[in-house]
Amino acid sequence: GPDFRQSLYCHLLCGLIFREEIQLVSSTFAHSIVHAFRTLEQVWEELCVDIREGILTSRITFPSVRSAMAKLLKPNPELADLIRRKISGLSNWYGLIPELFPNVKYIYGIMTGSMEHYLKKLRHYAGDVPLISADYGSSEGWIGANINPNVPTESTTYAVLPNIGYFEFIPLKENVEEQVHDTGDANILSMEPKPVSLTEVKIGEEYEVIVTSFAGLYRYRLGDVVKVMGFHNSTPELKFICRRNLMLTVNIDKNTEKDLQQAVEEAAKLIAEEKQEVIDFSSHVDMWTDPGHYVIFWEISGEVSDEVLKECCNCLDRSFVDAGYVSSRKVNAIGPLELRILRRGTFQKVLDHYLGLGAAVSQFKTPRCVGPT
Ligand code: AMP
């Protein structure tokens, strides 16, 4: 289908029609799975009407999609009643997936890195169905396989596939190696760190991944930070840490995507007590104020009092524990953190914006840090 929203509606409808045959629920990234079930929360009554009457809602407008669905859709009031009963029996949508799809064995998709935020919601929908984090790859090439799928998703590691490309690793700890090049008339100090090869990485150290691929990329910096957790035979097992480029920084402070995610997780506990959740989040460094400060954007599922939001804001501020941030905050070299609550549906608009530019929904990742524009 040419329209993602219409396709998603039909995927959900097909899932319900063939509910007993569904063995697993999967998408490239966990974000899409959560997005699909959030959509189901909104459209389930319409889906039930379609199933009851055997007629597709008029909101699906593409003729090719309508004719494909017409072949599958027959009036089935019993199924519509069953789905209505099952959904009505749920408490706050907990265990939605096994309730609708009784034969699902597991849920599969990338759940580490920037996808960790969606795990809580996914677990809620999944009930007792196991979550399995998929492999580590990118458009530029595949990197590692999750060869221990039964470990909890937070501890997932990826064994590098040593024959799929040539991998090098830039050490991030002692990464500033002073190399003096003799260029003839001047000595230039190069700050470029020296990469190590696959078998030279050390357990416990963090690295940025470089790929040379059969497709023709030569020493391409992926921009991902990984930590070596061990070895499988001679190939390293990597834990995905974060994207390297996201760095909230005003002066000497440095906070990564991972730091941001942990701060949001901590502060989100305060609204969880009010039965609300952070649907999605992003951040920004505001340098227009003096001193500059961090801005965190939240979209929340419902209403939360100003009191609680103030506490969330303070909690976020305290949760950035990087020494540069803490000391700068103490002397007011960085201003108080600002929490901005976004209108409901903002992140849906962000997704639509990227899709409008031609991005693939299966590869969508919410931008975790945005510039002034
Ligand atoms: P794309 O090229 O759009 O498919 O995105 C590739 C990027 O997604 C990688 O460079 C990582 O930053 C991220 N990514 C891919 N696989 C994983 C994974 N298993 N865990 C965490 N992040 C991942």
CSV table of C-alpha atoms and ligand atoms in Angstrom, one decimal:
chain,number,residue,atom,x,y,z
A,1,GLY,CA,0.0,0.0,0.0
A,2,PRO,CA,1.2,3.5,-0.8
A,3,ASP,CA,0.0,4.9,2.6
A,4,PHE,CA,1.5,3.7,5.8
A,5,ARG,CA,-1.5,4.5,8.0
A,6,GLN,CA,-3.9,2.6,5.7
A,7,SER,CA,-1.5,-0.3,5.5
A,8,LEU,CA,-1.2,-0.5,9.2
A,9,TYR,CA,-4.9,-0.5,9.6
A,10,CYS,CA,-5.2,-3.4,7.2
A,11,HIS,CA,-2.3,-5.3,8.9
A,12,LEU,CA,-4.2,-5.1,12.2
A,13,LEU,CA,-7.4,-6.2,10.5
A,14,CYS,CA,-5.6,-9.2,8.9
A,15,GLY,CA,-4.0,-10.0,12.2
A,16,LEU,CA,-7.4,-10.2,13.9
A,17,ILE,CA,-9.0,-12.2,11.0
A,18,PHE,CA,-6.2,-14.8,11.3
A,19,ARG,CA,-5.7,-14.4,15.0
A,20,GLU,CA,-5.2,-18.1,15.7
A,21,GLU,CA,-2.5,-18.4,13.0
A,22,ILE,CA,-0.3,-15.6,14.3
A,23,GLN,CA,2.9,-17.2,15.6
A,24,LEU,CA,5.0,-14.1,16.2
A,25,VAL,CA,4.8,-10.4,16.2
A,26,SER,CA,7.7,-8.7,14.6
A,27,SER,CA,9.1,-5.5,13.1
A,28,THR,CA,12.6,-4.2,12.5
A,29,PHE,CA,12.5,-1.8,15.4
A,30,ALA,CA,10.4,-2.1,18.6
A,31,HIS,CA,9.1,1.4,18.0
A,32,SER,CA,6.9,0.2,15.1
A,33,ILE,CA,5.4,-2.7,17.2
A,34,VAL,CA,4.4,-0.3,20.0
A,35,HIS,CA,3.1,2.2,17.4
A,36,ALA,CA,1.0,-0.5,15.9
A,37,PHE,CA,-0.6,-1.5,19.2
A,38,ARG,CA,-1.2,2.1,20.2
A,39,THR,CA,-3.0,2.5,16.9
A,40,LEU,CA,-5.0,-0.6,17.7
A,41,GLU,CA,-6.1,1.0,21.0
A,42,GLN,CA,-7.6,3.8,18.9
A,43,VAL,CA,-9.2,1.9,16.0
A,44,TRP,CA,-10.2,-1.4,17.5
A,45,GLU,CA,-13.9,-0.6,17.5
A,46,GLU,CA,-13.8,0.3,13.8
A,47,LEU,CA,-11.9,-2.9,13.1
A,48,CYS,CA,-14.7,-4.9,14.9
A,49,VAL,CA,-17.3,-3.2,12.7
A,50,ASP,CA,-15.4,-4.2,9.6
A,51,ILE,CA,-15.2,-7.8,10.8
A,52,ARG,CA,-18.8,-7.9,11.8
A,53,GLU,CA,-20.1,-6.5,8.5
A,54,GLY,CA,-17.4,-7.9,6.2
A,55,ILE,CA,-17.0,-4.5,4.7
A,56,LEU,CA,-13.8,-2.4,4.9
A,57,THR,CA,-14.1,1.1,6.4
A,58,SER,CA,-14.3,3.9,3.9
A,59,ARG,CA,-11.1,5.4,5.3
A,60,ILE,CA,-9.1,2.9,3.2
A,61,THR,CA,-9.2,4.6,-0.1
A,62,PHE,CA,-6.6,2.8,-2.3
A,63,PRO,CA,-8.4,0.5,-4.8
A,64,SER,CA,-5.6,-2.0,-4.8
A,65,VAL,CA,-5.7,-2.3,-1.0
A,66,ARG,CA,-9.5,-2.4,-1.0
A,67,SER,CA,-9.6,-5.2,-3.5
A,68,ALA,CA,-6.9,-7.2,-1.7
A,69,MET,CA,-8.8,-6.9,1.6
A,70,ALA,CA,-12.2,-7.7,0.0
A,71,LYS,CA,-10.8,-11.2,-0.7
A,72,LEU,CA,-10.1,-11.8,3.0
A,73,LEU,CA,-13.0,-10.0,4.6
A,74,LYS,CA,-16.3,-12.0,5.2
A,75,PRO,CA,-19.0,-11.0,7.7
A,76,ASN,CA,-18.1,-12.6,11.0
A,77,PRO,CA,-20.2,-11.3,13.9
A,78,GLU,CA,-18.9,-14.1,16.2
A,79,LEU,CA,-15.3,-13.0,15.8
A,80,ALA,CA,-16.2,-9.4,16.2
A,81,ASP,CA,-18.0,-10.2,19.5
A,82,LEU,CA,-15.1,-12.3,20.7
A,83,ILE,CA,-12.6,-9.5,20.1
A,84,ARG,CA,-14.9,-7.0,21.8
A,85,ARG,CA,-15.2,-9.3,24.8
A,86,LYS,CA,-11.5,-9.9,25.0
A,87,ILE,CA,-10.5,-6.2,24.7
A,88,SER,CA,-13.2,-5.2,27.2
A,89,GLY,CA,-11.8,-7.7,29.7
A,90,LEU,CA,-8.3,-6.2,29.7
A,91,SER,CA,-7.1,-4.0,32.4
A,92,ASN,CA,-5.4,-0.9,30.8
A,93,TRP,CA,-4.5,-3.0,27.8
A,94,TYR,CA,-2.2,-5.3,29.8
A,95,GLY,CA,-1.5,-8.6,27.9
A,96,LEU,CA,-3.2,-7.4,24.7
A,97,ILE,CA,-1.0,-9.4,22.4
A,98,PRO,CA,-1.6,-12.9,23.9
A,99,GLU,CA,-5.3,-12.1,24.4
A,100,LEU,CA,-5.8,-11.3,20.8
A,101,PHE,CA,-3.2,-13.8,19.4
A,102,PRO,CA,-3.3,-16.9,21.6
A,103,ASN,CA,-0.6,-18.8,19.6
A,104,VAL,CA,2.1,-16.1,19.6
A,105,LYS,CA,5.4,-17.6,20.8
A,106,TYR,CA,7.5,-14.5,21.0
A,107,ILE,CA,7.9,-10.8,20.0
A,108,TYR,CA,10.9,-10.0,17.8
A,109,GLY,CA,12.5,-6.7,16.8
A,110,ILE,CA,15.5,-4.5,17.7
A,111,MET,CA,14.9,-3.5,21.3
A,112,THR,CA,18.3,-2.2,22.4
A,113,GLY,CA,19.8,1.3,22.1
A,114,SER,CA,17.3,4.0,21.2
A,115,MET,CA,14.5,1.4,21.3
A,116,GLU,CA,14.9,0.7,25.0
A,117,HIS,CA,12.3,3.5,25.8
A,118,TYR,CA,9.6,1.4,24.2
A,119,LEU,CA,10.4,-1.8,26.1
A,120,LYS,CA,8.1,-1.0,29.1
A,121,LYS,CA,5.1,-0.4,26.9
A,122,LEU,CA,5.9,-3.5,24.8
A,123,ARG,CA,6.2,-5.7,28.0
A,124,HIS,CA,2.8,-4.3,29.0
A,125,TYR,CA,1.2,-5.4,25.7
A,126,ALA,CA,3.1,-8.7,25.7
A,127,GLY,CA,2.1,-9.9,29.2
A,128,ASP,CA,4.0,-13.2,29.6
A,129,VAL,CA,5.0,-13.5,26.0
A,130,PRO,CA,8.9,-13.3,25.7
A,131,LEU,CA,10.5,-10.4,24.0
A,132,ILE,CA,13.5,-11.2,21.8
A,133,SER,CA,15.9,-8.6,20.6
A,134,ALA,CA,16.8,-9.0,16.9
A,135,ASP,CA,20.3,-8.7,15.5
A,136,TYR,CA,22.5,-5.6,15.1
A,137,GLY,CA,22.6,-4.2,11.6
A,138,SER,CA,22.3,-1.2,9.5
A,139,SER,CA,21.6,-0.1,6.0
A,140,GLU,CA,25.4,-0.1,5.5
A,141,GLY,CA,25.7,-3.7,6.4
A,142,TRP,CA,25.1,-6.4,9.0
A,143,ILE,CA,27.3,-6.4,12.1
A,144,GLY,CA,26.3,-8.9,14.8
A,145,ALA,CA,23.9,-11.6,15.7
A,146,ASN,CA,22.0,-12.1,18.9
A,147,ILE,CA,23.2,-15.7,19.6
A,148,ASN,CA,21.7,-15.8,23.2
A,149,PRO,CA,18.1,-14.8,22.4
A,150,ASN,CA,16.9,-16.0,25.8
A,151,VAL,CA,18.7,-13.5,27.9
A,152,PRO,CA,16.6,-10.4,29.0
A,153,THR,CA,16.6,-7.8,26.3
A,154,GLU,CA,18.5,-5.2,28.4
A,155,SER,CA,21.5,-7.6,28.5
A,156,THR,CA,21.5,-8.5,24.9
A,157,THR,CA,24.9,-8.8,23.2
A,158,TYR,CA,25.7,-9.3,19.5
A,159,ALA,CA,28.4,-11.6,18.3
A,160,VAL,CA,30.2,-9.9,15.4
A,161,LEU,CA,29.8,-11.8,12.1
A,162,PRO,CA,33.5,-11.8,11.2
A,163,ASN,CA,33.1,-12.8,7.5
A,164,ILE,CA,30.4,-10.3,6.6
A,165,GLY,CA,32.7,-7.4,6.4
A,166,TYR,CA,36.0,-6.1,7.7
A,167,PHE,CA,35.5,-4.5,11.1
A,168,GLU,CA,37.7,-2.1,13.0
A,169,PHE,CA,37.1,-0.4,16.3
A,170,ILE,CA,38.1,3.1,17.5
A,171,PRO,CA,38.8,2.9,21.2
A,172,LEU,CA,36.9,5.6,23.1
A,173,LYS,CA,38.9,5.6,26.3
A,174,GLU,CA,42.4,6.5,25.3
A,175,ASN,CA,41.2,7.8,22.0
A,176,VAL,CA,43.3,10.9,21.7
A,177,GLU,CA,46.6,9.6,20.4
A,178,GLU,CA,49.1,12.3,19.8
A,179,GLN,CA,50.7,11.5,16.5
A,180,VAL,CA,53.2,13.9,15.1
A,181,HIS,CA,53.3,13.7,11.3
A,182,ASP,CA,56.3,15.1,9.5
A,183,THR,CA,54.8,16.9,6.5
A,184,GLY,CA,57.9,18.5,5.3
A,185,ASP,CA,57.8,22.0,6.6
A,186,ALA,CA,55.4,21.7,9.5
A,187,ASN,CA,54.6,19.1,12.2
A,188,ILE,CA,50.9,18.7,12.5
A,189,LEU,CA,49.3,17.2,15.7
A,190,SER,CA,46.7,14.7,14.6
A,191,MET,CA,43.9,13.9,17.1
A,192,GLU,CA,42.6,11.0,15.1
A,193,PRO,CA,42.4,7.9,17.2
A,194,LYS,CA,44.0,4.7,16.0
A,195,PRO,CA,41.5,1.9,15.3
A,196,VAL,CA,42.2,-1.7,16.5
A,197,SER,CA,41.2,-4.8,14.6
A,198,LEU,CA,38.5,-7.4,15.5
A,199,THR,CA,40.7,-9.6,17.7
A,200,GLU,CA,42.5,-6.7,19.4
A,201,VAL,CA,39.5,-5.3,21.3
A,202,LYS,CA,39.4,-5.6,25.1
A,203,ILE,CA,36.6,-6.8,27.3
A,204,GLY,CA,35.0,-3.9,29.2
A,205,GLU,CA,36.1,-1.2,26.7
A,206,GLU,CA,34.0,1.0,24.5
A,207,TYR,CA,34.6,1.5,20.8
A,208,GLU,CA,33.1,3.1,17.7
A,209,VAL,CA,32.5,0.7,14.9
A,210,ILE,CA,34.2,1.1,11.5
A,211,VAL,CA,33.0,-1.1,8.6
A,212,THR,CA,34.6,-2.0,5.3
A,213,SER,CA,32.0,-3.9,3.3
A,214,PHE,CA,31.8,-6.1,0.2
A,215,ALA,CA,29.4,-3.5,-1.2
A,216,GLY,CA,32.2,-1.0,-1.4
A,217,LEU,CA,32.2,1.1,1.7
A,218,TYR,CA,35.8,1.7,2.8
A,219,ARG,CA,36.4,2.3,6.6
A,220,TYR,CA,33.0,3.7,7.0
A,221,ARG,CA,32.3,5.1,10.5
A,222,LEU,CA,28.9,3.8,11.6
A,223,GLY,CA,28.7,6.3,14.5
A,224,ASP,CA,27.6,3.7,17.0
A,225,VAL,CA,29.3,3.2,20.4
A,226,VAL,CA,29.5,-0.5,21.5
A,227,LYS,CA,31.1,-2.2,24.6
A,228,VAL,CA,32.9,-5.5,24.4
A,229,MET,CA,31.3,-7.8,26.9
A,230,GLY,CA,33.1,-11.1,26.0
A,231,PHE,CA,34.0,-13.3,23.1
A,232,HIS,CA,32.2,-16.1,21.3
A,233,ASN,CA,35.0,-18.3,20.0
A,234,SER,CA,37.3,-15.5,18.8
A,235,THR,CA,34.7,-12.9,17.7
A,236,PRO,CA,33.7,-10.2,20.2
A,237,GLU,CA,30.3,-10.0,21.7
A,238,LEU,CA,29.1,-6.4,21.7
A,239,LYS,CA,26.6,-4.5,23.8
A,240,PHE,CA,25.1,-1.6,21.9
A,241,ILE,CA,25.6,1.6,24.0
A,242,CYS,CA,24.4,4.6,22.0
A,243,ARG,CA,24.9,6.7,18.9
A,244,ARG,CA,28.1,8.7,19.2
A,245,ASN,CA,26.9,12.0,17.8
A,246,LEU,CA,24.2,12.8,20.3
A,247,MET,CA,25.9,14.9,22.9
A,248,LEU,CA,24.0,17.3,25.0
A,249,THR,CA,26.6,19.9,25.8
A,250,VAL,CA,26.6,23.5,26.9
A,251,ASN,CA,30.2,23.8,28.1
A,252,ILE,CA,32.2,21.1,29.8
A,253,ASP,CA,29.2,18.7,30.2
A,254,LYS,CA,28.8,15.7,28.0
A,255,ASN,CA,25.7,13.6,27.9
A,256,THR,CA,24.9,10.9,25.5
A,257,GLU,CA,21.7,9.4,24.2
A,258,LYS,CA,22.1,6.7,26.9
A,259,ASP,CA,22.4,9.4,29.7
A,260,LEU,CA,19.3,11.1,28.3
A,261,GLN,CA,17.3,7.9,28.2
A,262,GLN,CA,18.2,7.0,31.7
A,263,ALA,CA,17.2,10.4,33.0
A,264,VAL,CA,13.9,10.2,31.2
A,265,GLU,CA,13.3,6.7,32.6
A,266,GLU,CA,14.0,7.9,36.1
A,267,ALA,CA,11.7,10.9,35.9
A,268,ALA,CA,9.0,8.9,34.1
A,269,LYS,CA,8.6,6.9,37.3
A,270,LEU,CA,6.9,9.9,38.9
A,271,ILE,CA,4.2,10.1,36.3
A,272,ALA,CA,3.8,6.3,36.3
A,273,GLU,CA,2.5,6.7,39.9
A,274,GLU,CA,-0.3,8.8,38.2
A,275,LYS,CA,-0.9,6.0,35.7
A,276,GLN,CA,0.6,8.1,32.9
A,277,GLU,CA,3.5,7.4,30.6
A,278,VAL,CA,6.0,9.2,28.4
A,279,ILE,CA,4.9,8.3,24.9
A,280,ASP,CA,8.1,9.6,23.4
A,281,PHE,CA,10.8,12.2,24.1
A,282,SER,CA,13.5,14.4,22.5
A,283,SER,CA,15.9,17.0,23.7
A,284,HIS,CA,17.6,20.3,22.7
A,285,VAL,CA,20.3,22.5,24.0
A,286,ASP,CA,19.0,26.1,24.3
A,287,MET,CA,21.9,28.5,23.9
A,288,TRP,CA,19.7,31.6,23.4
A,289,THR,CA,19.4,31.9,27.2
A,290,ASP,CA,22.3,32.9,29.3
A,291,PRO,CA,23.5,30.6,30.6
A,292,GLY,CA,22.5,27.9,28.1
A,293,HIS,CA,20.4,25.0,29.4
A,294,TYR,CA,18.9,21.6,28.4
A,295,VAL,CA,15.4,21.4,27.1
A,296,ILE,CA,13.6,18.0,27.3
A,297,PHE,CA,10.5,17.5,25.3
A,298,TRP,CA,7.9,15.0,26.5
A,299,GLU,CA,4.7,13.8,25.0
A,300,ILE,CA,2.6,12.3,27.8
A,301,SER,CA,-0.4,9.9,27.5
A,302,GLY,CA,-2.8,12.0,29.7
A,303,GLU,CA,-3.1,14.8,32.1
A,304,VAL,CA,-0.5,15.3,34.9
A,305,SER,CA,-0.6,18.1,37.5
A,306,ASP,CA,1.8,21.0,37.3
A,307,GLU,CA,3.1,19.9,40.7
A,308,VAL,CA,4.2,16.5,39.4
A,309,LEU,CA,5.6,17.9,36.2
A,310,LYS,CA,7.8,20.3,38.3
A,311,GLU,CA,9.0,17.3,40.2
A,312,CYS,CA,9.7,15.5,36.9
A,313,CYS,CA,11.7,18.5,35.7
A,314,ASN,CA,13.8,18.6,38.8
A,315,CYS,CA,14.3,14.8,38.7
A,316,LEU,CA,15.5,15.1,35.1
A,317,ASP,CA,17.9,17.8,36.1
A,318,ARG,CA,19.3,15.7,39.0
A,319,SER,CA,19.5,12.6,36.8
A,320,PHE,CA,22.3,13.9,34.6
A,321,VAL,CA,25.1,12.8,36.8
A,322,ASP,CA,28.0,13.6,34.5
A,323,ALA,CA,30.6,15.5,36.5
A,324,GLY,CA,30.8,18.4,34.0
A,325,TYR,CA,27.0,18.9,34.2
A,326,VAL,CA,26.8,18.6,37.9
A,327,SER,CA,29.6,21.1,38.6
A,328,SER,CA,28.3,23.5,35.9
A,329,ARG,CA,24.8,23.5,37.3
A,330,LYS,CA,26.2,24.2,40.8
A,331,VAL,CA,27.9,27.4,39.7
A,332,ASN,CA,25.0,28.2,37.3
A,333,ALA,CA,27.2,27.9,34.2
A,334,ILE,CA,24.3,25.8,32.9
A,335,GLY,CA,20.8,27.1,33.6
A,336,PRO,CA,18.0,24.9,35.2
A,337,LEU,CA,16.7,22.2,32.9
A,338,GLU,CA,13.5,22.9,31.2
A,339,LEU,CA,10.8,20.3,30.6
A,340,ARG,CA,8.4,21.1,27.7
A,341,ILE,CA,5.2,19.1,27.4
A,342,LEU,CA,4.2,18.6,23.8
A,343,ARG,CA,0.7,18.5,22.4
A,344,ARG,CA,-0.7,14.9,22.0
A,345,GLY,CA,0.1,13.5,18.6
A,346,THR,CA,3.3,15.5,18.1
A,347,PHE,CA,5.5,12.5,17.7
A,348,GLN,CA,3.0,11.0,15.2
A,349,LYS,CA,3.5,14.2,13.2
A,350,VAL,CA,7.3,13.8,13.5
A,351,LEU,CA,6.9,10.3,12.1
A,352,ASP,CA,4.6,11.5,9.3
A,353,HIS,CA,7.1,14.3,8.5
A,354,TYR,CA,9.9,11.7,8.0
A,355,LEU,CA,7.7,9.4,6.0
A,356,GLY,CA,6.7,12.4,3.8
A,357,LEU,CA,10.4,12.9,3.0
A,358,GLY,CA,10.5,9.3,1.8
A,359,ALA,CA,11.9,7.5,5.0
A,360,ALA,CA,11.0,3.9,5.5
A,361,VAL,CA,8.7,3.4,8.5
A,362,SER,CA,10.5,0.2,9.4
A,363,GLN,CA,13.7,2.1,9.9
A,364,PHE,CA,12.3,5.1,11.7
A,365,LYS,CA,14.0,6.3,14.9
A,366,THR,CA,12.7,9.2,16.9
A,367,PRO,CA,15.3,12.0,16.8
A,368,ARG,CA,16.6,12.2,20.4
A,369,CYS,CA,18.2,15.6,20.0
A,370,VAL,CA,17.0,18.5,17.8
A,371,GLY,CA,18.6,21.7,16.7
A,372,PRO,CA,17.1,25.2,17.0
A,373,THR,CA,15.1,25.0,13.8
B,1,AMP,P1,19.4,2.1,9.6
B,1,AMP,O1,20.7,2.2,8.8
B,1,AMP,O2,18.5,3.1,9.5
B,1,AMP,O3,18.8,0.7,9.5
B,1,AMP,O4,19.9,2.2,11.2
B,1,AMP,C1,21.1,1.5,11.6
B,1,AMP,C2,21.3,2.0,13.0
B,1,AMP,O5,20.3,1.5,13.9
B,1,AMP,C3,22.6,1.5,13.6
B,1,AMP,O6,23.7,2.2,13.2
B,1,AMP,C4,22.3,1.6,15.1
B,1,AMP,O7,22.5,2.9,15.5
B,1,AMP,C5,20.8,1.2,15.1
B,1,AMP,N1,20.7,-0.2,15.4
B,1,AMP,C6,20.7,-1.2,14.5
B,1,AMP,N2,20.6,-2.4,15.2
B,1,AMP,C7,20.6,-2.1,16.5
B,1,AMP,C8,20.5,-2.9,17.7
B,1,AMP,N3,20.4,-4.3,17.6
B,1,AMP,N4,20.5,-2.3,18.8
B,1,AMP,C9,20.6,-0.9,18.9
B,1,AMP,N5,20.6,-0.1,17.8
B,1,AMP,C10,20.6,-0.7,16.6
